[in-house]
């Protein structure tokens, strides 16, 4: 499949302009910044807190905004127009992911500056967060394609934000109930484990398994998004 | 003349509901083809199949020689324009920003925007935000967007339903100009007068099949009973049947110089539809 950067950029530009006028969706930005300011002031922020904010950003800004912009295209019957244009699935989904991606990067960087997070190895951490973002973008896309309206998407997304945003609290459950140990493999928990190891000075040899799990989540969800999209494109 | 659309034994079943049973027709290059039928008769379903948005249950649909399985390819999409019955625009953006996106998606120069807006009489409104537009303007913007890449074949699904006469007329004029320049138009409507003014040929879709297909004038001739309506000097209006009997009466009225006007009673497309289907178009 070929990518057309001209088409991707056109969709990105449109989304950016559209989002800048969409108060309902952009108000979600308040969440991570609010947390960053509160925690940044209250505590001498530790790694746990940095990653509550990063995971919250991934769930709310990355995944939810992605979900909302896709759901809105469906609700307002504009997605059909994109599908009927010569733009390919990859063009449309990449174009539609670019805004949430860039806004997430900006949010994470700004929040890290507020809470004073300075990773021991910024390259490793960036790679892990980038791979995580692929998963969250695809997750938002799937939800956006499956729901009919922005409001419906927001309601369905609340538990998702809770699960991935505040997932580290779930780890307390795992300690109590070993049955739930699969929770450890969730991408948000993997990202935190990864970050701890980086701070301990671990090398790639100890880190790659976390990256592989994150990548697996991303790939599976991206394939799922493409399948759901194709289903939407042609009714049977 | 060359056939652009070729539909054979097309059928579409949704669950246990048959939308199209056995539909056959072809559309010639350069014509405006009217696809008429009451709501729920399967007009939108047919357009969706022809534009690669829906798979048929049986039969064949071929456009430009492209078979149904490839009706969602990029190269096919570049040649067609689709104005569906629920196309949408980005509400928070201006007309111009909406069209810019589509210029880039179709890889056409931005100056095409002004040309298409000219065609639908919206050249002075391009800075307006879409959410502030009237229904008629919205539909004209959608038509403009559909025309950006100069499609050879246009699919229009009820382009003027819910529009006031003034806006409908503007759209009709735009379509006529396009057709004169060679664009083939496939148009669905339940507005019989629209079909009569715009279409070279019309097909009546009912009960999953095409019940009639011909030029509007030919249909009206075919269904004419040969009767005439005569208006007389004393203000009376009489309806006379065709044939010898009627002709004699016309002769009598005319010889005694009583006639003010004579009109032949060929039926409208609407009348013919009611006769064929036993129901009004809604
Ligand atoms: N996706 C669908 N699922 C089930 N039934 C459908 C679907 N789309 C259309 N139909 C049914 O098929 C019939 C034809 O619909 P449609 O093509 O929209 O008619 P028209 O455009 O002539 O008003 C209707 O009875 C409608 O209810
Ligand atoms: Mg319809």
Short mmCIF file of N, CA, C and O in Angstrom, two decimals, chain B residues 50-112:
data_model
loop_
_atom_site.label_atom_id
_atom_site.label_comp_id
_atom_site.label_asym_id
_atom_site.label_seq_id
_atom_site.Cartn_x
_atom_site.Cartn_y
_atom_site.Cartn_z
N UNK B 50 -23.15 0.63 -7.28
CA UNK B 50 -22.40 1.15 -8.43
C UNK B 50 -21.17 1.95 -8.02
O UNK B 50 -20.26 2.15 -8.81
N UNK B 51 -21.13 2.42 -6.76
CA UNK B 51 -20.00 3.23 -6.32
C UNK B 51 -19.11 2.49 -5.33
O UNK B 51 -18.32 3.10 -4.62
N UNK B 52 -19.28 1.16 -5.27
CA UNK B 52 -18.38 0.36 -4.45
C UNK B 52 -18.58 0.49 -2.96
O UNK B 52 -17.68 0.20 -2.18
N UNK B 53 -19.76 0.92 -2.51
CA UNK B 53 -20.00 1.03 -1.08
C UNK B 53 -20.77 -0.15 -0.53
O UNK B 53 -20.97 -0.27 0.67
N UNK B 54 -21.24 -1.00 -1.43
CA UNK B 54 -22.10 -2.10 -1.02
C UNK B 54 -21.90 -3.24 -2.01
O UNK B 54 -21.75 -3.00 -3.21
N UNK B 55 -21.90 -4.48 -1.49
CA UNK B 55 -21.80 -5.63 -2.40
C UNK B 55 -23.19 -6.15 -2.70
O UNK B 55 -24.02 -6.28 -1.81
N UNK B 56 -23.43 -6.45 -3.96
CA UNK B 56 -24.74 -6.99 -4.32
C UNK B 56 -24.84 -8.45 -3.89
O UNK B 56 -23.82 -9.10 -3.63
N UNK B 57 -26.07 -8.96 -3.85
CA UNK B 57 -26.27 -10.36 -3.51
C UNK B 57 -26.08 -11.23 -4.76
O UNK B 57 -25.51 -12.31 -4.69
N UNK B 58 -26.55 -10.72 -5.89
CA UNK B 58 -26.37 -11.47 -7.14
C UNK B 58 -26.40 -10.48 -8.31
O UNK B 58 -26.79 -9.34 -8.16
N UNK B 59 -25.96 -10.95 -9.47
CA UNK B 59 -25.99 -10.11 -10.66
C UNK B 59 -24.71 -9.34 -10.86
O UNK B 59 -23.76 -9.47 -10.09
N UNK B 60 -24.70 -8.53 -11.93
CA UNK B 60 -23.49 -7.80 -12.27
C UNK B 60 -23.71 -6.32 -12.40
O UNK B 60 -24.73 -5.87 -12.91
N UNK B 61 -22.72 -5.57 -11.94
CA UNK B 61 -22.74 -4.12 -12.14
C UNK B 61 -21.37 -3.76 -12.71
O UNK B 61 -20.35 -4.09 -12.11
N UNK B 62 -21.38 -3.10 -13.85
CA UNK B 62 -20.12 -2.76 -14.49
C UNK B 62 -20.16 -1.28 -14.87
O UNK B 62 -21.13 -0.82 -15.47
N UNK B 63 -19.11 -0.55 -14.48
CA UNK B 63 -19.04 0.86 -14.83
C UNK B 63 -17.69 1.11 -15.51
O UNK B 63 -16.66 0.69 -14.99
N UNK B 64 -17.68 1.79 -16.65
CA UNK B 64 -16.46 1.99 -17.46
C UNK B 64 -15.79 0.64 -17.74
O UNK B 64 -14.55 0.57 -17.79
N UNK B 65 -16.54 -0.41 -17.80
CA UNK B 65 -15.92 -1.71 -17.98
C UNK B 65 -15.25 -2.25 -16.73
O UNK B 65 -14.63 -3.31 -16.77
N UNK B 66 -15.39 -1.51 -15.62
CA UNK B 66 -14.81 -1.97 -14.35
C UNK B 66 -15.87 -2.83 -13.66
O UNK B 66 -17.00 -2.39 -13.47
N UNK B 67 -15.49 -4.05 -13.28
CA UNK B 67 -16.46 -4.96 -12.67
C UNK B 67 -16.66 -4.65 -11.20
O UNK B 67 -15.83 -4.00 -10.57
N UNK B 68 -17.79 -5.12 -10.65
CA UNK B 68 -18.16 -4.79 -9.28
C UNK B 68 -17.05 -4.94 -8.25
O UNK B 68 -16.93 -4.14 -7.36
N UNK B 69 -16.20 -5.96 -8.41
CA UNK B 69 -15.19 -6.19 -7.38
C UNK B 69 -14.16 -5.08 -7.32
O UNK B 69 -13.51 -4.89 -6.31
N UNK B 70 -14.02 -4.31 -8.42
CA UNK B 70 -13.02 -3.23 -8.42
C UNK B 70 -13.66 -1.85 -8.34
O UNK B 70 -13.01 -0.85 -8.60
N UNK B 71 -14.92 -1.80 -7.96
CA UNK B 71 -15.59 -0.50 -7.91
C UNK B 71 -15.17 0.34 -6.70
O UNK B 71 -15.72 1.41 -6.48
N UNK B 72 -14.22 -0.15 -5.91
CA UNK B 72 -13.72 0.72 -4.84
C UNK B 72 -12.23 1.04 -5.03
O UNK B 72 -11.56 1.42 -4.09
N UNK B 73 -11.74 0.91 -6.25
CA UNK B 73 -10.33 1.23 -6.48
C UNK B 73 -10.15 2.74 -6.64
O UNK B 73 -11.07 3.46 -7.02
N UNK B 74 -8.95 3.20 -6.32
CA UNK B 74 -8.65 4.62 -6.41
C UNK B 74 -8.83 5.18 -7.81
O UNK B 74 -9.34 6.28 -7.99
N UNK B 75 -8.44 4.40 -8.82
CA UNK B 75 -8.51 4.92 -10.19
C UNK B 75 -9.98 5.06 -10.63
O UNK B 75 -10.32 5.99 -11.36
N UNK B 76 -10.83 4.17 -10.17
CA UNK B 76 -12.26 4.30 -10.47
C UNK B 76 -12.84 5.53 -9.77
O UNK B 76 -13.57 6.33 -10.36
N UNK B 77 -12.47 5.70 -8.50
CA UNK B 77 -13.01 6.82 -7.71
C UNK B 77 -12.64 8.17 -8.30
O UNK B 77 -13.36 9.15 -8.12
N UNK B 78 -11.50 8.22 -8.95
CA UNK B 78 -11.08 9.48 -9.55
C UNK B 78 -11.98 9.87 -10.73
O UNK B 78 -12.06 11.03 -11.09
N UNK B 79 -12.64 8.90 -11.32
CA UNK B 79 -13.45 9.18 -12.52
C UNK B 79 -14.91 9.48 -12.19
O UNK B 79 -15.65 9.93 -13.06
N UNK B 80 -15.32 9.16 -10.95
CA UNK B 80 -16.72 9.39 -10.61
C UNK B 80 -16.87 10.46 -9.54
O UNK B 80 -15.94 10.76 -8.79
N UNK B 81 -18.05 11.06 -9.48
CA UNK B 81 -18.38 11.98 -8.40
C UNK B 81 -19.66 11.47 -7.77
O UNK B 81 -20.58 11.08 -8.47
N UNK B 82 -19.70 11.45 -6.42
CA UNK B 82 -20.88 10.91 -5.75
C UNK B 82 -21.45 11.95 -4.80
O UNK B 82 -20.76 12.45 -3.92
N UNK B 83 -22.71 12.29 -5.02
CA UNK B 83 -23.41 13.16 -4.07
C UNK B 83 -24.50 12.28 -3.47
O UNK B 83 -25.51 12.01 -4.10
N UNK B 84 -24.24 11.76 -2.26
CA UNK B 84 -25.19 10.81 -1.69
C UNK B 84 -26.27 11.56 -0.91
O UNK B 84 -26.17 12.76 -0.72
N UNK B 85 -27.28 10.80 -0.48
CA UNK B 85 -28.39 11.49 0.19
C UNK B 85 -28.03 11.92 1.61
O UNK B 85 -28.78 12.65 2.23
N UNK B 86 -26.89 11.48 2.12
CA UNK B 86 -26.46 12.03 3.41
C UNK B 86 -24.96 12.33 3.44
O UNK B 86 -24.27 11.98 4.37
N UNK B 87 -24.49 13.00 2.40
CA UNK B 87 -23.10 13.46 2.40
C UNK B 87 -22.96 14.56 3.44
O UNK B 87 -23.90 15.31 3.68
N UNK B 88 -21.79 14.65 4.05
CA UNK B 88 -21.60 15.67 5.06
C UNK B 88 -20.42 16.58 4.78
O UNK B 88 -19.55 16.27 3.97
N UNK B 89 -20.43 17.75 5.46
CA UNK B 89 -19.32 18.69 5.36
C UNK B 89 -18.81 18.95 6.77
O UNK B 89 -19.50 18.66 7.74
N UNK B 90 -17.59 19.49 6.87
CA UNK B 90 -17.05 19.83 8.19
C UNK B 90 -17.69 21.13 8.65
O UNK B 90 -17.43 22.19 8.09
N UNK B 91 -18.52 20.99 9.68
CA UNK B 91 -19.38 22.10 10.11
C UNK B 91 -18.62 23.32 10.63
O UNK B 91 -19.07 24.45 10.46
N UNK B 92 -17.47 23.11 11.29
CA UNK B 92 -16.79 24.24 11.92
C UNK B 92 -15.88 24.98 10.94
O UNK B 92 -15.36 26.03 11.25
N UNK B 93 -15.69 24.40 9.76
CA UNK B 93 -14.78 25.01 8.79
C UNK B 93 -15.54 25.81 7.74
O UNK B 93 -16.75 25.63 7.55
N UNK B 94 -14.82 26.67 7.03
CA UNK B 94 -15.44 27.46 5.98
C UNK B 94 -15.64 26.60 4.73
O UNK B 94 -15.08 25.51 4.62
N UNK B 95 -16.45 27.11 3.82
CA UNK B 95 -16.65 26.44 2.54
C UNK B 95 -15.29 26.19 1.88
O UNK B 95 -14.98 25.10 1.42
N UNK B 96 -14.47 27.24 1.91
CA UNK B 96 -13.15 27.18 1.28
C UNK B 96 -12.28 26.06 1.88
O UNK B 96 -11.66 25.28 1.15
N UNK B 97 -12.26 25.98 3.21
CA UNK B 97 -11.42 24.96 3.86
C UNK B 97 -11.92 23.55 3.55
O UNK B 97 -11.12 22.62 3.40
N UNK B 98 -13.24 23.40 3.47
CA UNK B 98 -13.79 22.11 3.09
C UNK B 98 -13.33 21.71 1.70
O UNK B 98 -12.93 20.57 1.46
N UNK B 99 -13.39 22.66 0.77
CA UNK B 99 -13.02 22.33 -0.61
C UNK B 99 -11.51 22.13 -0.76
O UNK B 99 -11.07 21.30 -1.55
N UNK B 100 -10.72 22.90 0.02
CA UNK B 100 -9.26 22.75 -0.04
C UNK B 100 -8.85 21.32 0.23
O UNK B 100 -8.01 20.74 -0.46
N UNK B 101 -9.45 20.74 1.27
CA UNK B 101 -9.14 19.35 1.63
C UNK B 101 -9.36 18.45 0.42
O UNK B 101 -8.51 17.62 0.08
N UNK B 102 -10.49 18.64 -0.25
CA UNK B 102 -10.80 17.75 -1.37
C UNK B 102 -9.95 18.03 -2.61
O UNK B 102 -9.67 17.11 -3.37
N UNK B 103 -9.51 19.28 -2.77
CA UNK B 103 -8.54 19.56 -3.85
C UNK B 103 -7.30 18.70 -3.64
O UNK B 103 -6.78 18.08 -4.57
N UNK B 104 -6.83 18.67 -2.39
CA UNK B 104 -5.61 17.92 -2.10
C UNK B 104 -5.84 16.41 -2.18
O UNK B 104 -4.97 15.67 -2.66
N UNK B 105 -7.00 15.96 -1.72
CA UNK B 105 -7.27 14.52 -1.77
C UNK B 105 -7.32 14.03 -3.22
O UNK B 105 -6.89 12.92 -3.53
N UNK B 106 -7.87 14.87 -4.11
CA UNK B 106 -8.00 14.46 -5.51
C UNK B 106 -6.84 14.96 -6.36
O UNK B 106 -6.83 14.76 -7.56
N UNK B 107 -5.91 15.69 -5.70
CA UNK B 107 -4.75 16.19 -6.41
C UNK B 107 -5.14 17.11 -7.57
O UNK B 107 -4.64 16.96 -8.69
N UNK B 108 -6.02 18.05 -7.31
CA UNK B 108 -6.35 19.06 -8.33
C UNK B 108 -5.92 20.42 -7.80
O UNK B 108 -5.87 20.64 -6.59
N UNK B 109 -5.55 21.35 -8.71
CA UNK B 109 -5.09 22.66 -8.26
C UNK B 109 -6.20 23.43 -7.51
O UNK B 109 -7.37 23.28 -7.81
N UNK B 110 -5.77 24.22 -6.53
CA UNK B 110 -6.72 24.95 -5.68
C UNK B 110 -7.62 25.90 -6.48
O UNK B 110 -8.72 26.23 -6.05
N UNK B 111 -7.16 26.32 -7.66
CA UNK B 111 -7.96 27.28 -8.40
C UNK B 111 -9.25 26.66 -8.93
O UNK B 111 -10.19 27.36 -9.29
N UNK B 112 -9.32 25.33 -8.95
CA UNK B 112 -10.55 24.65 -9.34
C UNK B 112 -11.71 25.02 -8.41
O UNK B 112 -12.88 25.01 -8.79
#
